[in-house]
Amino acid sequence: YVNDVNQFTIPTNRRYFMAKWLENAIFYEIYPQSFNDTNGDGIGDFQGIIEKLDYIKKTGFNAIWMNPCFDSPFGDAGYDVRDYKKAAARYGTNDDLKRLFDECHKRGMHILLDLVPGHTSVEHEWFKKSMLPESNEYTDRYIWTSNIWEQPEGLNCIRGISDRDGSAAVNFFSSQPALNYGYAEPKYAYQQKPTDPGPMATRAAIKDVMKFWLDMGCDGFRVDMAGSLVKCDPEYKETIKLWQDITGYLKSEYPEAAMVSEWGEPQYSLQGGFDMDFLLHFGPEGYNSMFRSAEPFFSKRGKGTPAIFAEQYNGYHEKATTGGGLICIPSGNHDMDRLARGRDEDELKCCFAFLLTMPGAPFVYYGDEIGMNFVEGLVSVEGGYNRTGSRSPMQWDSTANDGFSTADKSQLYIKQDDAPDRPTVEKQMLDEKSLYNEIKKLIKLRNENSALHNLSAFEFVSSDGYPLVYKRSSDKQTVYVFINPSDKVVTVNADYAKGGKAIYTLGENGSVKADTVTVPASGAIFVEV
């Protein structure tokens, strides 16, 4: 790491610099509001997460990504931060959060916090001071135009909110003013370069926030909207330089800290020094074509194709392999429809046979492991809008509010699923054939077979229809994965798997014979050769 904003050193293969623990990390995403409430106020809390750590570990997860937990007015579910160094009182104190870190570590687990570096709440002290007409150290902390009649290029704004003459850019909601990291190619007087004093002070402030939590014990960050910081930067050249500076600093001071980006374009994010990037629903169409399109590949109808995904993924995987990073294909998150929306349990099992055998670190959204439904028709809660149905309270057992909270049902953070057949952890644990137990089996299989580990080699064998076939290999083992979400049994010629044995079969009537493999309907078969 070269501590100079104009010099950035990223090795051709930076895997040596990646946090070692990511090599076998399997993540569980927790939306803290909806996970487990221990004080009866209808909202989840840190103690609730601590109480469920043994459940998370028993299922097979060894790492957690927790959505924003900092002080906030919660206009956008915590993505509007009011104080970066203070835990939100609804969840507990800073000491409670530190205890959560410690309890994770006692169990050999790691935890990432959700960092929102692109904007704050309008209630943040930085923004209040930036609104003052007198020049001060926060005047250039945000993007302000030169006068009230001017709108920031390419962005919405809020105006007329203070005596300062100018309009403040916002990233999304009107309550989220954009922090100033500069413009790649400034064209107007108010647009500063990324290396000007204002943007550099913003960068230093975010580094300080990261240092604060790393010193307390967190293991790194998932970074919200990581590609959006430098404005008017279509090729991300300045944004990449910015992140190289930040990640270079972190790796020099905290070599085991992990950085995971919400970017959706690994060819950029990994170049910026991130350890891992997500494939996302708002990026290129490959991810959606598998799970969330009109005719997704993962459907019994059998009308989808993995070809679009495969073409895009090949490029991403090559970048990840040469760049030393990882790619995550999440089951979902707080911004997507639940994976179970429009799918039955057979289809969900097939989805996870894929998700838990692909390279990179798997991410599973809380409740997806039991097939929680998207709750239809909900009124927006804390800026959730159409996403609210994916944020309903976790369903634990048969007690009141499915074990999520002792509060009156009307006081719950979001209305729970009230479908009579809704799944709970308790019911799924007792059913040997449940989705939950299938996921446990798949995670165990992944851990026990080196070919299926995060960094093991990957190659598509057949990606033009049903089944999807790919090869995973290590220096000790080769495994071919056959995935068939359609409702028809498929037999394919597979001389490359000749002499192999099935180490896992999902569904009925799967087999490996001579140079053919029969893949069950809505099923999968893994063949070791």
XYZ file of C-alpha atoms in Angstrom:
529
model
C 0.000 0.000 0.000
C 1.345 3.391 -1.027
C -0.043 6.189 1.137
C -0.415 8.719 -1.636
C -3.695 9.564 -3.368
C -1.991 9.496 -6.765
C -0.263 6.120 -6.325
C -2.042 2.838 -5.905
C -0.451 -0.577 -5.751
C -2.705 -3.585 -6.265
C -0.889 -6.847 -7.080
C -1.868 -8.772 -10.224
C -3.058 -11.596 -7.993
C -4.070 -10.176 -4.644
C -5.365 -13.417 -3.114
C -2.382 -13.351 -0.784
C -3.848 -10.151 0.666
C -7.392 -11.493 1.064
C -8.541 -12.248 4.597
C -7.718 -15.910 5.156
C -11.038 -16.685 6.795
C -12.925 -15.867 3.582
C -11.527 -19.034 2.011
C -14.163 -21.115 3.810
C -16.740 -18.464 4.761
C -20.444 -19.233 4.387
C -22.505 -16.131 5.197
C -25.890 -15.589 6.786
C -27.486 -12.177 6.299
C -29.396 -10.752 9.254
C -31.891 -7.913 8.989
C -31.706 -6.981 12.694
C -35.143 -5.373 12.943
C -36.808 -8.637 12.014
C -34.612 -11.370 13.447
C -35.261 -11.846 17.174
C -36.781 -9.474 19.742
C -35.764 -10.065 23.375
C -37.235 -6.978 25.088
C -40.802 -7.177 23.808
C -40.887 -3.948 21.807
C -41.662 -5.689 18.510
C -38.237 -4.957 16.990
C -35.250 -7.292 16.890
C -32.108 -6.466 18.859
C -28.456 -7.392 19.400
C -29.276 -9.704 22.290
C -31.711 -11.496 20.016
C -28.937 -12.173 17.523
C -26.626 -13.378 20.299
C -29.315 -15.824 21.454
C -29.495 -17.332 17.957
C -25.772 -17.611 17.202
C -25.752 -21.285 18.135
C -28.631 -21.876 15.690
C -26.723 -20.085 12.923
C -23.567 -22.066 13.575
C -25.430 -25.375 13.901
C -26.991 -24.796 10.503
C -23.493 -24.482 9.061
C -22.890 -20.761 8.698
C -19.642 -19.345 10.045
C -20.008 -15.700 9.051
C -22.680 -13.003 9.359
C -23.521 -9.884 7.398
C -25.736 -7.646 9.518
C -27.713 -4.854 7.877
C -27.213 -1.278 9.195
C -27.316 -1.012 12.968
C -26.114 2.576 13.511
C -28.091 5.456 15.015
C -30.695 6.580 12.496
C -34.133 8.182 12.177
C -34.944 5.074 10.101
C -36.432 6.790 7.086
C -34.702 4.084 5.042
C -34.405 1.200 7.513
C -31.047 2.425 8.826
C -29.468 3.249 5.463
C -29.888 6.880 6.532
C -27.193 7.129 9.219
C -27.393 9.819 11.884
C -24.229 8.821 13.777
C -21.712 6.370 12.324
C -20.121 5.659 15.702
C -23.235 4.961 17.747
C -25.396 1.851 17.731
C -29.118 2.447 17.243
C -30.830 2.430 20.640
C -33.571 0.108 19.353
C -30.944 -2.651 19.072
C -28.833 -1.856 22.124
C -25.667 0.021 23.003
C -22.149 0.039 21.612
C -21.224 -2.295 24.452
C -23.990 -4.687 23.383
C -22.695 -4.599 19.828
C -19.161 -5.309 21.013
C -20.529 -8.269 22.964
C -22.113 -9.550 19.751
C -18.690 -9.366 18.069
C -17.118 -11.215 20.990
C -19.798 -13.920 21.049
C -19.334 -14.512 17.320
C -15.591 -14.889 17.806
C -16.049 -17.313 20.704
C -17.848 -19.588 18.253
C -15.221 -19.248 15.544
C -17.536 -16.991 13.518
C -16.973 -13.621 11.825
C -19.314 -10.667 11.406
C -19.479 -7.848 8.846
C -21.220 -4.547 9.493
C -23.126 -2.746 6.754
C -21.323 0.488 5.911
C -23.172 3.262 4.063
C -20.427 5.633 2.846
C -22.345 7.381 0.071
C -24.853 9.400 2.072
C -26.120 10.123 5.567
C -29.391 11.194 7.118
C -30.301 14.877 6.983
C -30.162 14.628 10.793
C -26.427 13.825 10.848
C -24.361 16.511 12.571
C -22.111 16.701 9.513
C -25.060 17.749 7.377
C -26.456 20.175 9.926
C -23.091 21.966 9.979
C -22.780 21.857 6.200
C -26.080 23.762 5.946
C -24.620 26.778 7.731
C -23.967 29.784 5.476
C -20.616 30.398 7.196
C -17.717 28.344 5.888
C -16.613 25.525 8.224
C -14.923 22.126 8.048
C -18.186 20.491 6.913
C -19.067 22.975 4.170
C -17.694 20.607 1.502
C -18.620 17.340 3.232
C -21.664 17.066 0.947
C -22.370 18.014 -2.664
C -23.876 21.498 -2.762
C -24.459 23.483 -5.939
C -23.304 27.096 -6.170
C -26.759 28.595 -5.800
C -30.288 27.612 -4.885
C -31.474 27.694 -8.528
C -28.926 25.155 -9.713
C -29.622 21.405 -9.617
C -26.713 18.963 -9.299
C -25.912 17.227 -12.567
C -27.528 13.814 -12.883
C -28.893 13.835 -9.320
C -31.999 14.849 -7.454
C -31.672 17.391 -4.681
C -33.184 19.072 -1.652
C -33.252 22.848 -1.523
C -34.606 25.712 0.524
C -33.829 23.922 3.780
C -31.342 26.400 5.241
C -29.781 29.829 4.774
C -26.941 28.333 2.741
C -27.272 29.354 -0.904
C -27.265 26.080 -2.835
C -29.044 22.793 -3.513
C -27.861 19.616 -1.783
C -27.571 16.483 -3.928
C -29.291 13.331 -2.713
C -28.481 9.738 -3.635
C -31.951 8.275 -3.407
C -34.508 9.344 -0.826
C -34.826 13.069 -0.094
C -33.590 12.390 3.432
C -30.226 11.044 2.178
C -27.839 13.847 1.158
C -24.888 12.640 -0.901
C -21.447 12.809 0.678
C -18.834 14.547 -1.427
C -16.141 12.337 -2.952
C -15.701 14.593 -5.952
C -16.412 14.329 -9.678
C -14.330 12.329 -12.141
C -14.440 15.168 -14.657
C -15.643 18.397 -12.998
C -17.557 20.691 -15.346
C -19.216 23.203 -13.036
C -17.894 25.428 -10.279
C -19.461 23.392 -7.467
C -17.977 20.098 -8.723
C -14.707 19.265 -7.012
C -11.977 16.816 -7.988
C -11.679 13.604 -5.947
C -8.331 14.844 -4.617
C -9.580 18.285 -3.531
C -9.609 19.006 0.233
C -13.365 18.498 0.675
C -13.566 15.024 -0.913
C -10.343 13.964 0.779
C -11.746 15.016 4.168
C -14.844 12.881 3.475
C -12.629 9.944 2.598
C -10.621 10.389 5.798
C -13.828 10.542 7.865
C -15.061 7.237 6.440
C -11.672 5.621 7.102
C -11.984 6.824 10.685
C -15.451 5.243 11.003
C -14.115 1.936 9.711
C -11.170 2.060 12.104
C -13.549 2.729 15.018
C -15.542 -0.462 14.454
C -12.593 -2.634 13.476
C -10.867 -1.649 16.695
C -14.026 -2.673 18.556
C -13.950 -6.121 16.967
C -15.975 -6.271 13.782
C -14.400 -8.309 10.976
C -15.016 -5.974 8.055
C -17.773 -4.378 6.043
C -20.326 -4.937 3.358
C -20.303 -1.588 1.565
C -23.576 -0.128 0.330
C -23.644 1.356 -3.205
C -19.855 1.047 -3.414
C -19.678 2.058 -7.062
C -21.574 5.322 -6.613
C -19.199 7.498 -4.589
C -17.331 9.530 -7.217
C -19.928 11.208 -9.419
C -20.013 11.340 -13.230
C -17.524 8.479 -13.380
C -18.972 6.155 -16.078
C -15.893 3.917 -16.298
C -15.340 3.993 -12.509
C -11.709 5.030 -12.913
C -11.755 7.527 -10.046
C -14.048 5.371 -7.915
C -11.606 2.476 -8.289
C -8.716 4.740 -7.259
C -10.685 5.888 -4.212
C -11.371 2.324 -3.106
C -7.804 1.261 -3.759
C -6.763 3.971 -1.334
C -9.268 2.895 1.328
C -8.807 -0.872 0.984
C -5.040 -0.443 0.771
C -5.120 1.441 4.070
C -7.320 -1.204 5.682
C -5.214 -4.119 4.505
C -2.071 -2.462 5.838
C -3.654 -1.870 9.254
C -6.153 -4.763 9.479
C -4.980 -7.566 7.179
C -7.792 -9.915 8.246
C -10.574 -7.383 7.654
C -12.914 -8.330 4.809
C -14.376 -5.875 2.321
C -17.483 -6.916 0.386
C -19.019 -4.541 -2.147
C -22.549 -3.913 -3.286
C -21.452 -3.085 -6.810
C -22.671 -5.930 -9.000
C -19.780 -5.602 -11.433
C -16.801 -7.596 -10.130
C -14.558 -6.464 -12.963
C -14.544 -3.044 -11.275
C -15.010 -3.797 -7.586
C -12.230 -6.377 -7.324
C -9.898 -3.973 -9.106
C -10.782 -1.493 -6.378
C -9.383 -3.872 -3.781
C -12.599 -5.465 -2.510
C -12.365 -9.097 -1.465
C -15.763 -9.956 -2.860
C -18.668 -8.604 -4.871
C -22.309 -9.674 -5.129
C -24.187 -10.550 -8.273
C -27.304 -8.411 -7.937
C -30.843 -8.055 -9.226
C -30.199 -4.531 -10.546
C -27.028 -5.376 -12.465
C -26.614 -7.313 -15.733
C -29.481 -9.723 -16.412
C -27.606 -12.991 -15.815
C -28.477 -13.253 -12.106
C -32.146 -12.466 -12.684
C -32.356 -14.978 -15.546
C -31.636 -17.721 -13.041
C -34.043 -16.716 -10.270
C -36.190 -13.633 -10.853
C -37.216 -13.265 -14.499
C -40.493 -14.078 -16.264
C -39.150 -17.561 -17.066
C -36.238 -18.208 -14.709
C -33.993 -21.232 -15.106
C -34.925 -22.360 -11.587
C -38.500 -23.329 -12.336
C -40.290 -26.625 -12.901
C -41.691 -25.166 -16.115
C -38.286 -25.738 -17.684
C -38.573 -22.755 -20.029
C -35.544 -20.811 -18.826
C -31.925 -21.012 -19.842
C -28.647 -20.714 -17.936
C -26.869 -19.459 -21.059
C -27.137 -15.737 -20.266
C -25.878 -16.275 -16.743
C -23.046 -18.550 -17.897
C -21.761 -16.068 -20.454
C -21.656 -13.248 -17.918
C -20.363 -15.389 -15.080
C -17.440 -16.676 -17.123
C -16.174 -13.125 -17.494
C -16.681 -12.371 -13.822
C -15.003 -15.573 -12.697
C -11.977 -14.899 -14.859
C -11.640 -11.440 -13.308
C -12.024 -12.898 -9.832
C -9.469 -15.622 -10.445
C -6.829 -13.267 -11.833
C -7.719 -10.496 -9.382
C -7.676 -12.696 -6.313
C -11.207 -11.967 -5.192
C -14.495 -13.824 -4.762
C -17.946 -13.578 -6.290
C -21.099 -14.138 -4.266
C -24.387 -15.395 -5.691
C -26.841 -14.607 -2.866
C -30.113 -16.404 -2.214
C -31.610 -12.943 -1.828
C -31.412 -9.925 0.418
C -33.501 -7.178 1.978
C -33.934 -5.473 -1.430
C -35.129 -8.503 -3.454
C -38.267 -10.596 -3.559
C -37.917 -13.662 -1.387
C -36.473 -16.660 -3.228
C -39.602 -18.617 -2.254
C -41.934 -16.242 -4.101
C -43.559 -18.370 -6.792
C -41.572 -21.513 -5.904
C -42.357 -24.713 -4.077
C -39.968 -26.522 -1.751
C -38.618 -28.834 -4.481
C -37.616 -25.829 -6.565
C -36.027 -24.151 -3.548
C -33.928 -27.227 -2.792
C -32.733 -27.173 -6.389
C -31.807 -23.487 -6.057
C -29.683 -24.244 -3.017
C -27.998 -27.235 -4.664
C -26.687 -24.615 -7.085
C -26.026 -21.775 -4.634
C -24.053 -23.987 -2.251
C -21.833 -25.584 -4.897
C -20.760 -22.522 -6.860
C -17.372 -20.870 -6.157
C -17.065 -17.767 -4.011
C -18.628 -17.347 -0.585
C -22.319 -18.275 -0.363
C -24.725 -15.753 1.195
C -28.121 -16.857 2.537
C -30.720 -14.281 3.575
C -32.321 -14.937 6.968
C -35.422 -17.097 6.624
C -34.512 -18.352 3.150
C -33.149 -21.486 4.814
C -36.707 -22.406 5.839
C -38.404 -21.058 2.715
C -40.014 -17.971 4.237
C -42.575 -16.407 1.935
C -42.730 -12.927 0.479
C -45.608 -11.376 2.447
C -47.928 -9.827 -0.104
C -49.825 -6.536 0.119
C -47.951 -4.861 2.994
C -47.921 -1.116 3.516
C -44.384 0.254 3.305
C -42.378 0.239 6.534
C -39.309 2.469 6.931
C -38.836 3.035 3.212
C -39.338 -0.592 2.281
C -42.119 -0.030 -0.285
C -42.232 -3.081 -2.607
C -39.373 -4.626 -0.596
C -41.326 -4.722 2.674
C -42.668 -8.222 2.051
C -39.113 -9.584 2.152
C -38.410 -8.075 5.568
C -41.047 -9.724 7.746
C -40.139 -11.181 11.169
C -38.285 -14.480 11.385
C -40.488 -17.494 12.051
C -38.959 -19.562 14.846
C -41.567 -21.756 16.505
C -45.215 -22.293 17.466
C -45.321 -19.730 20.286
C -46.781 -16.221 20.002
C -45.650 -14.323 16.909
C -43.825 -17.466 15.806
C -41.305 -16.907 18.598
C -40.054 -13.619 17.194
C -41.406 -11.339 19.944
C -43.646 -11.259 23.002
C -45.093 -7.916 21.881
C -48.698 -7.568 20.840
C -49.091 -8.558 17.188
C -50.030 -4.973 16.311
C -46.662 -3.746 17.626
C -44.455 -5.936 15.436
C -41.958 -4.119 13.214
C -43.584 -5.602 10.121
C -46.666 -7.806 9.908
C -45.768 -11.482 9.980
C -46.760 -14.015 7.381
C -50.125 -15.409 8.486
C -50.412 -18.218 5.935
C -51.547 -21.411 7.703
C -48.737 -23.432 6.122
C -45.987 -20.894 6.797
C -42.694 -22.560 7.701
C -40.950 -22.246 11.056
C -37.511 -23.344 12.173
C -39.106 -25.678 14.710
C -41.225 -27.516 12.120
C -38.426 -27.696 9.571
C -35.922 -29.079 12.053
C -38.294 -31.951 12.880
C -38.823 -32.887 9.222
C -35.884 -34.873 7.830
C -36.911 -33.978 4.271
C -37.321 -30.244 4.892
C -35.562 -27.456 3.037
C -33.695 -26.559 6.223
C -32.239 -30.041 6.620
C -31.340 -30.191 2.918
C -29.395 -26.946 3.271
C -27.595 -28.307 6.346
C -26.665 -31.381 4.315
C -25.413 -29.257 1.398
C -23.274 -27.044 3.631
C -21.758 -30.117 5.295
C -21.055 -31.595 1.870
C -19.417 -28.366 0.737
C -17.159 -28.301 3.776
C -16.165 -31.973 3.446
C -15.309 -31.878 -0.266
C -12.356 -29.692 -1.230
C -13.544 -29.420 -4.844
C -16.576 -27.462 -3.596
C -14.670 -24.945 -1.483
C -14.804 -21.199 -2.125
C -11.526 -20.961 -4.042
C -11.602 -24.259 -5.907
C -11.547 -24.235 -9.713
C -14.710 -23.885 -11.756
C -15.712 -24.586 -15.347
C -19.052 -24.790 -17.171
C -19.475 -28.109 -19.000
C -22.993 -27.591 -20.388
C -24.906 -24.341 -20.038
C -27.411 -24.301 -22.901
C -30.416 -25.913 -21.230
C -31.454 -28.583 -18.741
C -29.433 -29.814 -16.939
C -26.826 -27.203 -16.133
C -23.496 -28.952 -15.666
C -20.298 -27.567 -14.211
C -17.009 -28.885 -12.929
C -15.489 -28.038 -9.567
C -11.976 -29.199 -8.781
C -9.127 -28.957 -6.307
C -5.724 -30.607 -6.339
C -7.311 -33.519 -4.455
C -10.715 -33.968 -6.057
C -12.972 -33.340 -9.055
C -16.758 -33.096 -8.790
C -19.257 -32.606 -11.613
C -22.478 -30.868 -10.573
C -25.672 -31.583 -12.537
C -28.643 -29.274 -11.808
C -32.097 -29.937 -13.307
C -34.869 -27.621 -12.024
C -37.355 -28.813 -14.680
C -40.175 -31.246 -13.885
C -38.788 -33.903 -16.249
C -36.060 -36.467 -15.578
C -33.098 -35.818 -17.881
C -30.452 -38.326 -18.994
C -27.320 -36.941 -20.604
C -24.168 -38.382 -22.130
C -21.327 -37.647 -19.749
C -18.243 -39.620 -20.682
C -16.220 -37.132 -18.635
C -17.931 -38.560 -15.544
C -17.347 -42.178 -16.541
C -16.412 -44.322 -13.575
C -17.544 -41.663 -11.143
C -19.773 -42.072 -8.120
C -22.663 -39.966 -6.884
C -21.807 -38.210 -3.621
C -25.153 -36.380 -3.466
C -28.527 -36.824 -5.120
C -31.534 -34.536 -4.824
C -34.775 -36.091 -5.989
C -35.670 -39.622 -7.021
C -34.264 -41.970 -9.673
C -30.943 -40.234 -10.222
C -28.097 -42.467 -11.354
C -24.601 -42.683 -12.833
C -24.197 -45.517 -15.367
C -21.245 -46.029 -17.688
C -21.016 -42.760 -19.618
C -24.523 -41.427 -18.859
C -25.932 -39.508 -15.910
C -29.626 -39.384 -15.068
C -30.663 -36.239 -13.205
C -33.959 -36.337 -11.279
C -36.785 -33.934 -11.996
C -36.417 -30.810 -9.852
C -33.204 -32.385 -8.701
C -29.458 -32.588 -8.808
C -26.649 -35.087 -8.704
C -23.004 -34.504 -7.813
C -20.529 -36.958 -9.315
C -17.013 -37.399 -7.971
C -14.475 -38.764 -10.474
